[in-house]
Protein backbone atom coordinates (compact mmCIF):
# COMPACT_ATOMS: atom_id res chain seq x y z
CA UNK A 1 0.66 -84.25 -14.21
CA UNK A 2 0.66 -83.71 -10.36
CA UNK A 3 3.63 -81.11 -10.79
CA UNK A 4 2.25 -79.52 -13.45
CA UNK A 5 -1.48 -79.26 -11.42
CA UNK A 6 1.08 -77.81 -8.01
CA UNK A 7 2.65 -75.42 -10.71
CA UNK A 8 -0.22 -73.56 -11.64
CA UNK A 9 -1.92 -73.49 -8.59
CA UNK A 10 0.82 -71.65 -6.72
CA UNK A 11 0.78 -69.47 -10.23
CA UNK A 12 -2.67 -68.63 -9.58
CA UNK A 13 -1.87 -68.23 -5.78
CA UNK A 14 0.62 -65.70 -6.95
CA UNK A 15 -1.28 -63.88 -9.00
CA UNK A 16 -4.05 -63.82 -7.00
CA UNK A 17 -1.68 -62.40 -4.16
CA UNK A 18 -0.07 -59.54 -6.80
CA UNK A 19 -3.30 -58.54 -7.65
CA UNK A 20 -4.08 -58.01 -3.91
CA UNK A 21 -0.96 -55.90 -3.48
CA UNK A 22 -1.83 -53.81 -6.29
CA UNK A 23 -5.07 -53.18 -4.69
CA UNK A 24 -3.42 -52.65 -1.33
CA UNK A 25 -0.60 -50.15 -2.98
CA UNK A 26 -3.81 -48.07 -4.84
CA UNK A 27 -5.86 -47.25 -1.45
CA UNK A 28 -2.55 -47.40 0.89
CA UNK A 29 -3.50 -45.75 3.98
CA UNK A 30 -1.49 -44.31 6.39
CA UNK A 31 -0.39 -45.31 10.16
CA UNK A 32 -3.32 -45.94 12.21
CA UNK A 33 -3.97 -47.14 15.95
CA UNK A 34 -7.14 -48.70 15.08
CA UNK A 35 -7.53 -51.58 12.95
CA UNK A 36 -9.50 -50.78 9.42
CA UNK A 37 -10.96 -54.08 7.43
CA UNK A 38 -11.10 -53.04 3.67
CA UNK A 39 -13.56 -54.73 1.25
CA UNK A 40 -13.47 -54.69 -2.56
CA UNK A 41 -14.06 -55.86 -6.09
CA UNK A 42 -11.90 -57.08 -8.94
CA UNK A 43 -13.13 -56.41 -12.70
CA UNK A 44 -13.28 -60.46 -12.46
CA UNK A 45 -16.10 -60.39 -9.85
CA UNK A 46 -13.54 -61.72 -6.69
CA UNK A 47 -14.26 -59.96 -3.23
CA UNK A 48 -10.80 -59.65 -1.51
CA UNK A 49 -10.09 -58.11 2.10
CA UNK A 50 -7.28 -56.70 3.85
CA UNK A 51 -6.89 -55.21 6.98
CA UNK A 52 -4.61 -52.41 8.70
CA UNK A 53 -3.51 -51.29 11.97
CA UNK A 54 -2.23 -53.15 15.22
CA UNK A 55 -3.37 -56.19 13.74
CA UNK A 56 -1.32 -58.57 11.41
CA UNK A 57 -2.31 -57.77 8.27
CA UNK A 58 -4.31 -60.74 6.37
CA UNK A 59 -2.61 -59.53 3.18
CA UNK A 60 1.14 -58.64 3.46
CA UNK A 61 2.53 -56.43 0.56
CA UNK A 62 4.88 -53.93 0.18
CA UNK A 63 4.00 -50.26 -0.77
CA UNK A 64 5.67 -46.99 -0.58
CA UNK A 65 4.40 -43.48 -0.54
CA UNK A 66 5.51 -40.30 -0.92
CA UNK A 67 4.83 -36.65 0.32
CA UNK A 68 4.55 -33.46 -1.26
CA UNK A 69 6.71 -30.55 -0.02
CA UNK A 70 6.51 -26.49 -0.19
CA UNK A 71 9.97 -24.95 1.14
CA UNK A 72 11.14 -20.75 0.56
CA UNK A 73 13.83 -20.35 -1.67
CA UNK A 74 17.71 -21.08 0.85
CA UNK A 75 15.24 -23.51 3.15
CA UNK A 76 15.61 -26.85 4.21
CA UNK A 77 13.57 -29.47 2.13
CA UNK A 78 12.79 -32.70 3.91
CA UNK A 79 11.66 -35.23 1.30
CA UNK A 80 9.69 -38.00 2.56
CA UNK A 81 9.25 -42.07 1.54
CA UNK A 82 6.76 -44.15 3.79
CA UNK A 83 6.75 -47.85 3.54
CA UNK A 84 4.70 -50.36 4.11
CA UNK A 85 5.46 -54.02 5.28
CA UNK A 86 8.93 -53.71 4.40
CA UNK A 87 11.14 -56.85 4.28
CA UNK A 88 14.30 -55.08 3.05
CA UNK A 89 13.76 -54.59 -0.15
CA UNK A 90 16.19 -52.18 -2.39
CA UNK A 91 14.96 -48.17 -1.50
CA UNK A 92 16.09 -46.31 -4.37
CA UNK A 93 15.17 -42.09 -3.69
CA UNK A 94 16.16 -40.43 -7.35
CA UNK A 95 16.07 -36.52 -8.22
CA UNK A 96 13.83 -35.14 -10.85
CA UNK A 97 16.52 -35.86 -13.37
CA UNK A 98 16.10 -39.30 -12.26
CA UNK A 99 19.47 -39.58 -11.21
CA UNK A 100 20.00 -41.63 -8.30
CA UNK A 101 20.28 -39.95 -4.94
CA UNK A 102 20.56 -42.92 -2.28
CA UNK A 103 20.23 -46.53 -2.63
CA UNK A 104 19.59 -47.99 0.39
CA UNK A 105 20.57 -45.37 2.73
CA UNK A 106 23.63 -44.99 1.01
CA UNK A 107 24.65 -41.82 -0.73
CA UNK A 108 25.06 -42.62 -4.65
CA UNK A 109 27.45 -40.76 -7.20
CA UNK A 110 25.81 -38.20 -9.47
CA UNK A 111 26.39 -39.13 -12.98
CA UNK A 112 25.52 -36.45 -14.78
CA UNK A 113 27.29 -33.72 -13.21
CA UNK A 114 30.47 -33.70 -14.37
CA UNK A 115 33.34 -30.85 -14.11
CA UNK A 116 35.49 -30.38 -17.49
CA UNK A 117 37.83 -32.91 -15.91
CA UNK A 118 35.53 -35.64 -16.02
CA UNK A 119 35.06 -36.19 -12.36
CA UNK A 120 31.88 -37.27 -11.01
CA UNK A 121 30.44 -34.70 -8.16
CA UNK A 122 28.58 -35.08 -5.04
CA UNK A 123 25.85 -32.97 -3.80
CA UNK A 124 26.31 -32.38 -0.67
CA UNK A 125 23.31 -30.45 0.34
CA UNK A 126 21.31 -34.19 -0.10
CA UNK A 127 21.85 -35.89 3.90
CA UNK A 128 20.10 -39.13 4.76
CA UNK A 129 18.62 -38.56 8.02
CA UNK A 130 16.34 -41.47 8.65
CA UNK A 131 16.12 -44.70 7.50
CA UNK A 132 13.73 -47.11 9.05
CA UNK A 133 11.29 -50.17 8.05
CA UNK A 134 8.64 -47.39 8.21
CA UNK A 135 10.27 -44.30 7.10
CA UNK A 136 13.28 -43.06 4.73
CA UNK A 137 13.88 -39.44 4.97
CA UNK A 138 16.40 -37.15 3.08
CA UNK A 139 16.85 -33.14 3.30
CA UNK A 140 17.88 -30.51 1.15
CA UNK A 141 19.13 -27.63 2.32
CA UNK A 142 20.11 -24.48 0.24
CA UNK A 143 16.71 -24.95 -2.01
CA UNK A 144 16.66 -22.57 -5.10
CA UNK A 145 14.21 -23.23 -8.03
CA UNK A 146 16.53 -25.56 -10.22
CA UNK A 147 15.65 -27.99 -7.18
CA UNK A 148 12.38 -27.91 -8.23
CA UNK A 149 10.62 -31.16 -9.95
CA UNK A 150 9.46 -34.70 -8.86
CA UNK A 151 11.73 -36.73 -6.48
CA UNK A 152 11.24 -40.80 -6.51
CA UNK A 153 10.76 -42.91 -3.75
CA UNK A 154 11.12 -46.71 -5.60
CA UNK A 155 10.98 -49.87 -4.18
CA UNK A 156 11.93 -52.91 -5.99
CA UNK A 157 10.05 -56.22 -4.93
CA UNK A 158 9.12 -58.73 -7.50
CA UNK A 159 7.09 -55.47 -9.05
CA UNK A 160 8.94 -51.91 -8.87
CA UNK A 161 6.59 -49.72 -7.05
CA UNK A 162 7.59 -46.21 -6.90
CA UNK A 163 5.77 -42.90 -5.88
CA UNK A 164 6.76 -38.89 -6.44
CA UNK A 165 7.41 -36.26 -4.22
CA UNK A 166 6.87 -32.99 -5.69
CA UNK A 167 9.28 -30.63 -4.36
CA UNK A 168 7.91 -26.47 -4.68
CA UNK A 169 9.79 -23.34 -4.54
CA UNK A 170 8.87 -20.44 -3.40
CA UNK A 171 10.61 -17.50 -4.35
CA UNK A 172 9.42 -14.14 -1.47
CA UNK A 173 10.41 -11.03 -3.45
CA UNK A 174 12.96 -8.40 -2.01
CA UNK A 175 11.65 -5.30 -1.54
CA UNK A 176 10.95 -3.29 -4.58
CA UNK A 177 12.56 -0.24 -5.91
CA UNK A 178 11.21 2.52 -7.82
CA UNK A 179 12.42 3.77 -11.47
CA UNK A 180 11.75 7.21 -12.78
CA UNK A 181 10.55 7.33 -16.11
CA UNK A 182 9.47 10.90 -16.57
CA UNK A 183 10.55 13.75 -14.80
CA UNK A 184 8.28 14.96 -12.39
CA UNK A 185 8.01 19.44 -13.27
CA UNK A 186 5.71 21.89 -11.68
CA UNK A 187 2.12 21.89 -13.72
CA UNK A 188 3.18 18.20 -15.21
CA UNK A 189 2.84 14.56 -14.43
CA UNK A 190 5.03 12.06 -12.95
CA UNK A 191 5.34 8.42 -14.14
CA UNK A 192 7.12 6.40 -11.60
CA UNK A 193 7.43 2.83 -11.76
CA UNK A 194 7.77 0.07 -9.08
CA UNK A 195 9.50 -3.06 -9.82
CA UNK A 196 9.81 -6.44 -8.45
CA UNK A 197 12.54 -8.60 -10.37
CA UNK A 198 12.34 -11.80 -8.94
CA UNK A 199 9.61 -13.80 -7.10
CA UNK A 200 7.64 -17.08 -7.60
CA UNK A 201 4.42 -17.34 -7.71
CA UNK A 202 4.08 -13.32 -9.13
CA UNK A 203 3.93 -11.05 -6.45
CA UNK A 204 1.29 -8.09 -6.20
CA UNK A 205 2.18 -4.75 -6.28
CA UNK A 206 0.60 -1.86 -5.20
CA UNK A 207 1.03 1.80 -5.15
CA UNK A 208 -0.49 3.70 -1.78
CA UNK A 209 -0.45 7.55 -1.06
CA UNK A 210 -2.02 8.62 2.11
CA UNK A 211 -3.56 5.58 2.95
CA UNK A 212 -5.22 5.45 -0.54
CA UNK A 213 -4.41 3.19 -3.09
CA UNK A 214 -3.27 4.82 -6.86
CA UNK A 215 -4.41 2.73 -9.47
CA UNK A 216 -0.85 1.48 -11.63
CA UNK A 217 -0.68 -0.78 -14.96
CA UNK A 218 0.75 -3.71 -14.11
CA UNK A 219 2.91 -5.89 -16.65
CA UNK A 220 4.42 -9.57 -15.57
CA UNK A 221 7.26 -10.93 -17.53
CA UNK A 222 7.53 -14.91 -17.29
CA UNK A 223 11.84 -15.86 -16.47
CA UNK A 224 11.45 -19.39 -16.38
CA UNK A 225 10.61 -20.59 -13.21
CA UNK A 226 10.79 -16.92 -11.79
CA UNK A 227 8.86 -14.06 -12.27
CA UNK A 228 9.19 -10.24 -12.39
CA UNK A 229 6.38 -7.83 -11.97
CA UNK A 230 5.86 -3.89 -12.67
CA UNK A 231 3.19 -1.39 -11.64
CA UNK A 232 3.28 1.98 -13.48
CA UNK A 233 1.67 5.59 -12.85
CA UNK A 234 1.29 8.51 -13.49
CA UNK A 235 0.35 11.51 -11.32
CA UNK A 236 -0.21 15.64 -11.89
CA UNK A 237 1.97 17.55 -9.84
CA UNK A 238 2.26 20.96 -8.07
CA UNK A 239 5.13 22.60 -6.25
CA UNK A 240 3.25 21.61 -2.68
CA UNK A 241 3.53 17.76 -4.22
CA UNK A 242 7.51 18.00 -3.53
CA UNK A 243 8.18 15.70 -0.88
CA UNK A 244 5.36 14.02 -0.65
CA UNK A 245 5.46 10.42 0.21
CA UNK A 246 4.47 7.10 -1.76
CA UNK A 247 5.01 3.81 -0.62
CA UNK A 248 4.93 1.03 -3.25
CA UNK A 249 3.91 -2.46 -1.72
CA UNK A 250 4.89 -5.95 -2.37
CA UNK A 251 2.30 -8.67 -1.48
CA UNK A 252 3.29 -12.17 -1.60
CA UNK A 253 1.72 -15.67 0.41
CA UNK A 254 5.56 -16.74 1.25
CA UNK A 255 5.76 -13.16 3.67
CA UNK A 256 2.99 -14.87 5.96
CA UNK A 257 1.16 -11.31 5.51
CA UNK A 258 3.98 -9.36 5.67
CA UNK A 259 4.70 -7.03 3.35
CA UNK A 260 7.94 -5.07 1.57
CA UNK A 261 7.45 -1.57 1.35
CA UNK A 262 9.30 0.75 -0.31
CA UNK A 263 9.14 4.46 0.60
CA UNK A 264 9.39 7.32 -2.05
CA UNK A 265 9.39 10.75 -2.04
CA UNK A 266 8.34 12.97 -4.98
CA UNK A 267 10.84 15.36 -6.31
CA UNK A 268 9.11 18.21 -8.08
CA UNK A 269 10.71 20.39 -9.70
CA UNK A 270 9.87 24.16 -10.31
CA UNK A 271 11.07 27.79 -10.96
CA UNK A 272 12.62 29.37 -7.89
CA UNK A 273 11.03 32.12 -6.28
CA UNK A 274 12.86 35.16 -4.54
CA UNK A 275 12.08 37.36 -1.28
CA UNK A 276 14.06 39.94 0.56
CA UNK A 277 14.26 40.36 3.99
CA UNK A 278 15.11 44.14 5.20
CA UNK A 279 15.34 45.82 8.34
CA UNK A 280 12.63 47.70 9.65
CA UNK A 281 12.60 51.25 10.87
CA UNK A 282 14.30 54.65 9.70
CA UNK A 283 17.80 54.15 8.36
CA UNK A 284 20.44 57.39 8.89
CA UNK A 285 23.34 58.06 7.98
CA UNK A 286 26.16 56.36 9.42
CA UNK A 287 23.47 53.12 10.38
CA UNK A 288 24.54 49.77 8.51
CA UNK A 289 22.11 47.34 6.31
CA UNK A 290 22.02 44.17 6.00
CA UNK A 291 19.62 43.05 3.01
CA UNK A 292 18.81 38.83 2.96
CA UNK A 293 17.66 37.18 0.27
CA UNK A 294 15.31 34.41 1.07
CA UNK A 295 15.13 31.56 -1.86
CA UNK A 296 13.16 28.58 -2.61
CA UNK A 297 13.19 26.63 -5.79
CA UNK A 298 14.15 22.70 -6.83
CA UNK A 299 16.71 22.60 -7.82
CA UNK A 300 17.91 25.52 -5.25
CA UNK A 301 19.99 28.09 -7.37
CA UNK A 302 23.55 27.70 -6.51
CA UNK A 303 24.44 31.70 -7.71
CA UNK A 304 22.87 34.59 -6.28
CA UNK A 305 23.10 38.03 -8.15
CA UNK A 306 23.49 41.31 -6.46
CA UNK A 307 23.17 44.60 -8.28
CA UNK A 308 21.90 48.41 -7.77
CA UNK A 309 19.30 49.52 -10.74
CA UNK A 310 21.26 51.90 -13.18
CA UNK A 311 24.20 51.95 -10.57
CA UNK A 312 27.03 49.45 -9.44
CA UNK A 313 27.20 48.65 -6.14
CA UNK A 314 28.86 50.54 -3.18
CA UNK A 315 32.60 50.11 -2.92
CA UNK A 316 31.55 48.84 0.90
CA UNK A 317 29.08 46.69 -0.36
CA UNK A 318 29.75 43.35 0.74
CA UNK A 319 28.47 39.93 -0.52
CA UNK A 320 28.25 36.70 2.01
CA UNK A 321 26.14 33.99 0.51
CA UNK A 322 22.90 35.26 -0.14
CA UNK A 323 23.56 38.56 2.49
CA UNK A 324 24.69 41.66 1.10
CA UNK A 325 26.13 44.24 3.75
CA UNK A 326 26.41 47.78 3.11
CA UNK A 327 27.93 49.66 6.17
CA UNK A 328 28.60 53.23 6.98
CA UNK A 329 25.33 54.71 5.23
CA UNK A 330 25.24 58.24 3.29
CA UNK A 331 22.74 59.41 0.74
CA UNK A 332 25.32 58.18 -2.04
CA UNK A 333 23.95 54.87 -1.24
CA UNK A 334 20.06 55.37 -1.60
CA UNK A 335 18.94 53.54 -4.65
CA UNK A 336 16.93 50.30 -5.51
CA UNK A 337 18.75 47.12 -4.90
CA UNK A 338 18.24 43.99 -6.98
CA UNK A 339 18.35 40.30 -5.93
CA UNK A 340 18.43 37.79 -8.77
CA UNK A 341 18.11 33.96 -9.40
CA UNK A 342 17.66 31.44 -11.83
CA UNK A 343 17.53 27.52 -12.10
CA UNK A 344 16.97 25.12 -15.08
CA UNK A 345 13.53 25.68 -14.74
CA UNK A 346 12.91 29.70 -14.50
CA UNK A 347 14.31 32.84 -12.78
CA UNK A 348 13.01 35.54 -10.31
CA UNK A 349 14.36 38.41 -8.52
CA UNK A 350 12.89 41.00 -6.20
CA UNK A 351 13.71 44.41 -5.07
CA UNK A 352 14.21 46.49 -2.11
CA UNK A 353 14.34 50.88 -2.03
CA UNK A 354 17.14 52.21 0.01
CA UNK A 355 16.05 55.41 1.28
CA UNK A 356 18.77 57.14 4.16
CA UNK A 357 17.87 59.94 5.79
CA UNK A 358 19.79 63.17 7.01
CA UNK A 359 20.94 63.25 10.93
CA UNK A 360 20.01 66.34 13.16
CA UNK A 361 22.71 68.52 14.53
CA UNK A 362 22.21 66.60 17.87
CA UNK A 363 23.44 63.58 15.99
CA UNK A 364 26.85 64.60 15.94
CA UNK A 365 29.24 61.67 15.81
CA UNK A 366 31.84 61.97 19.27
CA UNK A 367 34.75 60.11 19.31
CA UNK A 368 35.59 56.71 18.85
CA UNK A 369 34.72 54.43 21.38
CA UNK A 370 32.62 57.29 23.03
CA UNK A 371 28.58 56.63 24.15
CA UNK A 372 26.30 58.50 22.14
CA UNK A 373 23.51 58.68 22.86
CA UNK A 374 21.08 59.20 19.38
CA UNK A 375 18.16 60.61 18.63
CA UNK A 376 15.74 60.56 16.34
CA UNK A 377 14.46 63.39 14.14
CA UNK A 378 11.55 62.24 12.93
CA UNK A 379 9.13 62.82 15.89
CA UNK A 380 10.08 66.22 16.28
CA UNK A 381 9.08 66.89 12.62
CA UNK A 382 6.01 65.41 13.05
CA UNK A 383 4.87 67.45 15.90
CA UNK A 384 6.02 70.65 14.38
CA UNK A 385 4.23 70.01 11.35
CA UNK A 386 0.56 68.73 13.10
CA UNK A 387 1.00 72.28 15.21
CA UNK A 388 1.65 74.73 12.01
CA UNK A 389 -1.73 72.63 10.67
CA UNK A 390 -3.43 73.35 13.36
CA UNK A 391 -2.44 77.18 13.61
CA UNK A 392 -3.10 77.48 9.64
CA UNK A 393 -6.40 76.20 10.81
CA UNK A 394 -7.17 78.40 13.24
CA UNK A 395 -6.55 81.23 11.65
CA UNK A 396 -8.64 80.49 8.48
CA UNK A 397 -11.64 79.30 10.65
CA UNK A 398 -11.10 83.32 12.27
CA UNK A 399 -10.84 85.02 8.85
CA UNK A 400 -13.92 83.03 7.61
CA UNK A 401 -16.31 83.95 10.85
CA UNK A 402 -14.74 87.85 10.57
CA UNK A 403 -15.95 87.93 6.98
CA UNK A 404 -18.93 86.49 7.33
CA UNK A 405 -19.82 88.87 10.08
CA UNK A 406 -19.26 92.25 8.69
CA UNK A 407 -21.10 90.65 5.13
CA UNK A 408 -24.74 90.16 8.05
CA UNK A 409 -24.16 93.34 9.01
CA UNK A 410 -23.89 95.40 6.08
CA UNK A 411 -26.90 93.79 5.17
CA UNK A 412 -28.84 94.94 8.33
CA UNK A 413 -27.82 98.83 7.89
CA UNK A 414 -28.80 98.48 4.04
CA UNK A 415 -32.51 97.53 5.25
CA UNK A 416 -32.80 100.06 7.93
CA UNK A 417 -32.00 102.74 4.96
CA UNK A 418 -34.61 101.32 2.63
CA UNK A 419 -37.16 101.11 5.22
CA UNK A 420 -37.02 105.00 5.72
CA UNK A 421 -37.51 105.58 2.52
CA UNK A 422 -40.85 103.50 2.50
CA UNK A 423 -42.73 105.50 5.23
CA UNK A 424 -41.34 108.95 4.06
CA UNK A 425 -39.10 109.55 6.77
CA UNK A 426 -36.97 110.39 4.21
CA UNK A 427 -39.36 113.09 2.72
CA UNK A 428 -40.49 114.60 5.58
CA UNK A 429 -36.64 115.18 6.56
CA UNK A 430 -36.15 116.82 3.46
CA UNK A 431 -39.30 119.43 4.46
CA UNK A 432 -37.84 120.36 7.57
CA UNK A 433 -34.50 121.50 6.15
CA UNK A 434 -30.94 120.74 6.06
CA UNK A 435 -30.96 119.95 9.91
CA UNK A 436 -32.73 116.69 9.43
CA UNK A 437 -30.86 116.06 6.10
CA UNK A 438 -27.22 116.40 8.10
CA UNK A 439 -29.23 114.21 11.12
CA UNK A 440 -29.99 111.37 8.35
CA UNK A 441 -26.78 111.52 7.06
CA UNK A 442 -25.51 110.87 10.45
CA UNK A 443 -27.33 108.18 11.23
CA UNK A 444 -26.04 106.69 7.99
């Protein structure tokens, strides 16, 4: 009867003291310089205490805990298991596949992964680092995503306790690139699209032109534990859009506010357009040309046509590139010459009027190799014909004053007669005889 009385009150003494460990293991607190006197209440009504710190602890259990860890994708995970009062008890640290990593410190075959020949592998990226009554630590290094999960810190006592540490991931996307879905043509749109295969959590993307933000659709496509992202637009464009620059950004919390950018530049394309550059001033005979033709266009014509309107070109005609020489003028060669070009997209051409003129007598051409010294026939030309203007001038301004001269005074001997006539002068010449008749006609 004695035993039996003994026997169940170290039970009860047992119990009691699991049920304080339990209560210990559920508010476990960590290391702490001060001492901390804990107070609570069973579902039964008991009021136990424990105490932590410098102090002995009135209630001596065994407890482990784990911590949580966030590492970037090829880090260096280091995975965590506190303990409490240990007494060297078995330390068991498994992966999330619950296979066992280390037992004790020591480094434990992995079961499950087995080569076609059967042999059992070791991971070699798993190192036990520290291993103390207070502390077990492990590290991973070479983290991708498959590491991801739950890793378990377990201590066996006369209860297994055990406690997770969540491993994360995080996946930084590369920087993006940008696709081309629709041709970008003068007077049309352009749909570009920027992508971002791989990252964890999603990464934001976002189109910018001049400091300003274009507005994209954005689709996410889930890959497991990865994700890839897409932002779409779509923009009008002009021939002054070619070469202009977008940047498409990629925003993620694992670049510590950095941020991959990928620069773009539009590629418009659009008809070419043609322009020739001539010489200025009089050409003569004997001078040389040398006609350019200036091109723009996207994609820049590779061929350049040369050709005289309803005539071929001079037998010295010569084509370099876009450049066509013609030298040795003569009047043969005065025409309109025609510079053509074409791309996938449209043609154009423009023209230019060879006129050559005649050289003066005092133009003669000496001998090879000999000064001469030219001169122009033009001004001369000029001057001669201003001076036979002004002499025409002249002379009609004479005639004109002349004519209307002798008309004023016509008119004046015309009255004179008349007026005679009025007072009888004229009658009174006719009484006196044929001497005043032969004076009047006289003084007509």
């Amino acid at each position: 009867m004695r035993r039996n009385a003994l026997k169940e009150r170290d039970e009860s003494r047992r119990e009691k003291q699991d049920r304080r460990c339990r209560l210990n293991r559920e508010f476990f607190l960590p290391e702490t310089d001060e001492v901390i006197i804990l107070d609570w209440e069973d579902k039964e009504g008991e009021v136990y205490r424990g105490s932590y710190g410098r102090e002995e602890p009135q209630t001596r259990c065994q407890a482990v805990q784990a911590e949580n860890v966030t590492v970037l994708e090829g880090g260096t995970a280091q995975i965590s298991c506190r303990l409490q009062n240990y007494d060297g008890s078995i330390v068991v640290i498994q992966n999330p596949r619950r296979q066992t990593l280390f037992f004790n410190g020591t480094r434990a075959l992995i079961s499950m992964q087995m080569r076609q020949d059967n042999k059992a592998l070791k991971d070699d990226r798993f190192q036990m680092v520290l291993f103390t009554q207070r502390l077990v630590r492990i590290t991973l290094t070479n983290v991708s995503v498959s590491d991801e999960g739950g890793y378990f810190c377990q201590l066996y006592t006369d209860a297994t306790h055990h406690q997770v540490a969540t491993l994360s991931v995080s996946v930084p996307p590369e920087t993006p690139t940008v696709e081309v879905k629709q041709e970008a043509v003068e007077g049309g749109e352009a749909e570009l699209t920027c992508v971002s295969p791989r990252s964890k959590p999603a990464t934001t993307l976002r189109w910018m032109r001049n400091g300003r933000e274009i507005p994209g659709v954005v689709s996410q496509q889930d890959n497991g534990k990865t994700f890839s992202v897409s932002s779409t637009i779509r923009i009008p464009v002009e021939r002054k859009d070619n070469g202009a620059a977008l940047n498409c950004e990629a925003i993620h919390p694992a670049l510590s506010g950095q941020k991959r950018i990928r620069h773009y530049r539009l590629d418009v394309y659009f008809a070419p357009t043609v322009r020739i550059v001539s010489p200025t001033g009089i050409l003569r005979e004997g001078d040389s040309l040398s006609l350019t033709c200036s091109i723009t266009g996207n994609p820049l014509p590779r061929d350049i046509l040369w050709s005289k309107i309803n005539d071929t070109l001079p037998e010295r005609a010569e084509i370099s590139g876009p450049t066509l020489q013609i030298s040795r003028l003569s009047q043969s060669h005065n025409g309109t010459y025609l510079c053509q070009a074409q791309n996938n997209y449209g043609r154009a051409a423009d023209h230019y009027t060879l006129l050559v003129y005649d050289c003066l007598a005092f133009c003669a051409v000496a001998d090879p190799g000999a000064v001469v010294e030219t001169h122009s026939a033009v001004p001369y030309a000029v001057i001669g014909g201003v001076l036979a203007l002004l002499v025409f001038t002249v002379i009609c301004v004479l005639i004109v004053t002349i004519w209307c001269s002798v008309r004023q005074k016509g008119s004046y001997l015309t009255h004179e007669a008349s007026g005679l006539d009025e007072h009888g002068e004229v009658q009174e010449a006719f009484l006196n005889g044929n001497d005043a008749s032969q004076g009047k006609k006289e003084y007509l």
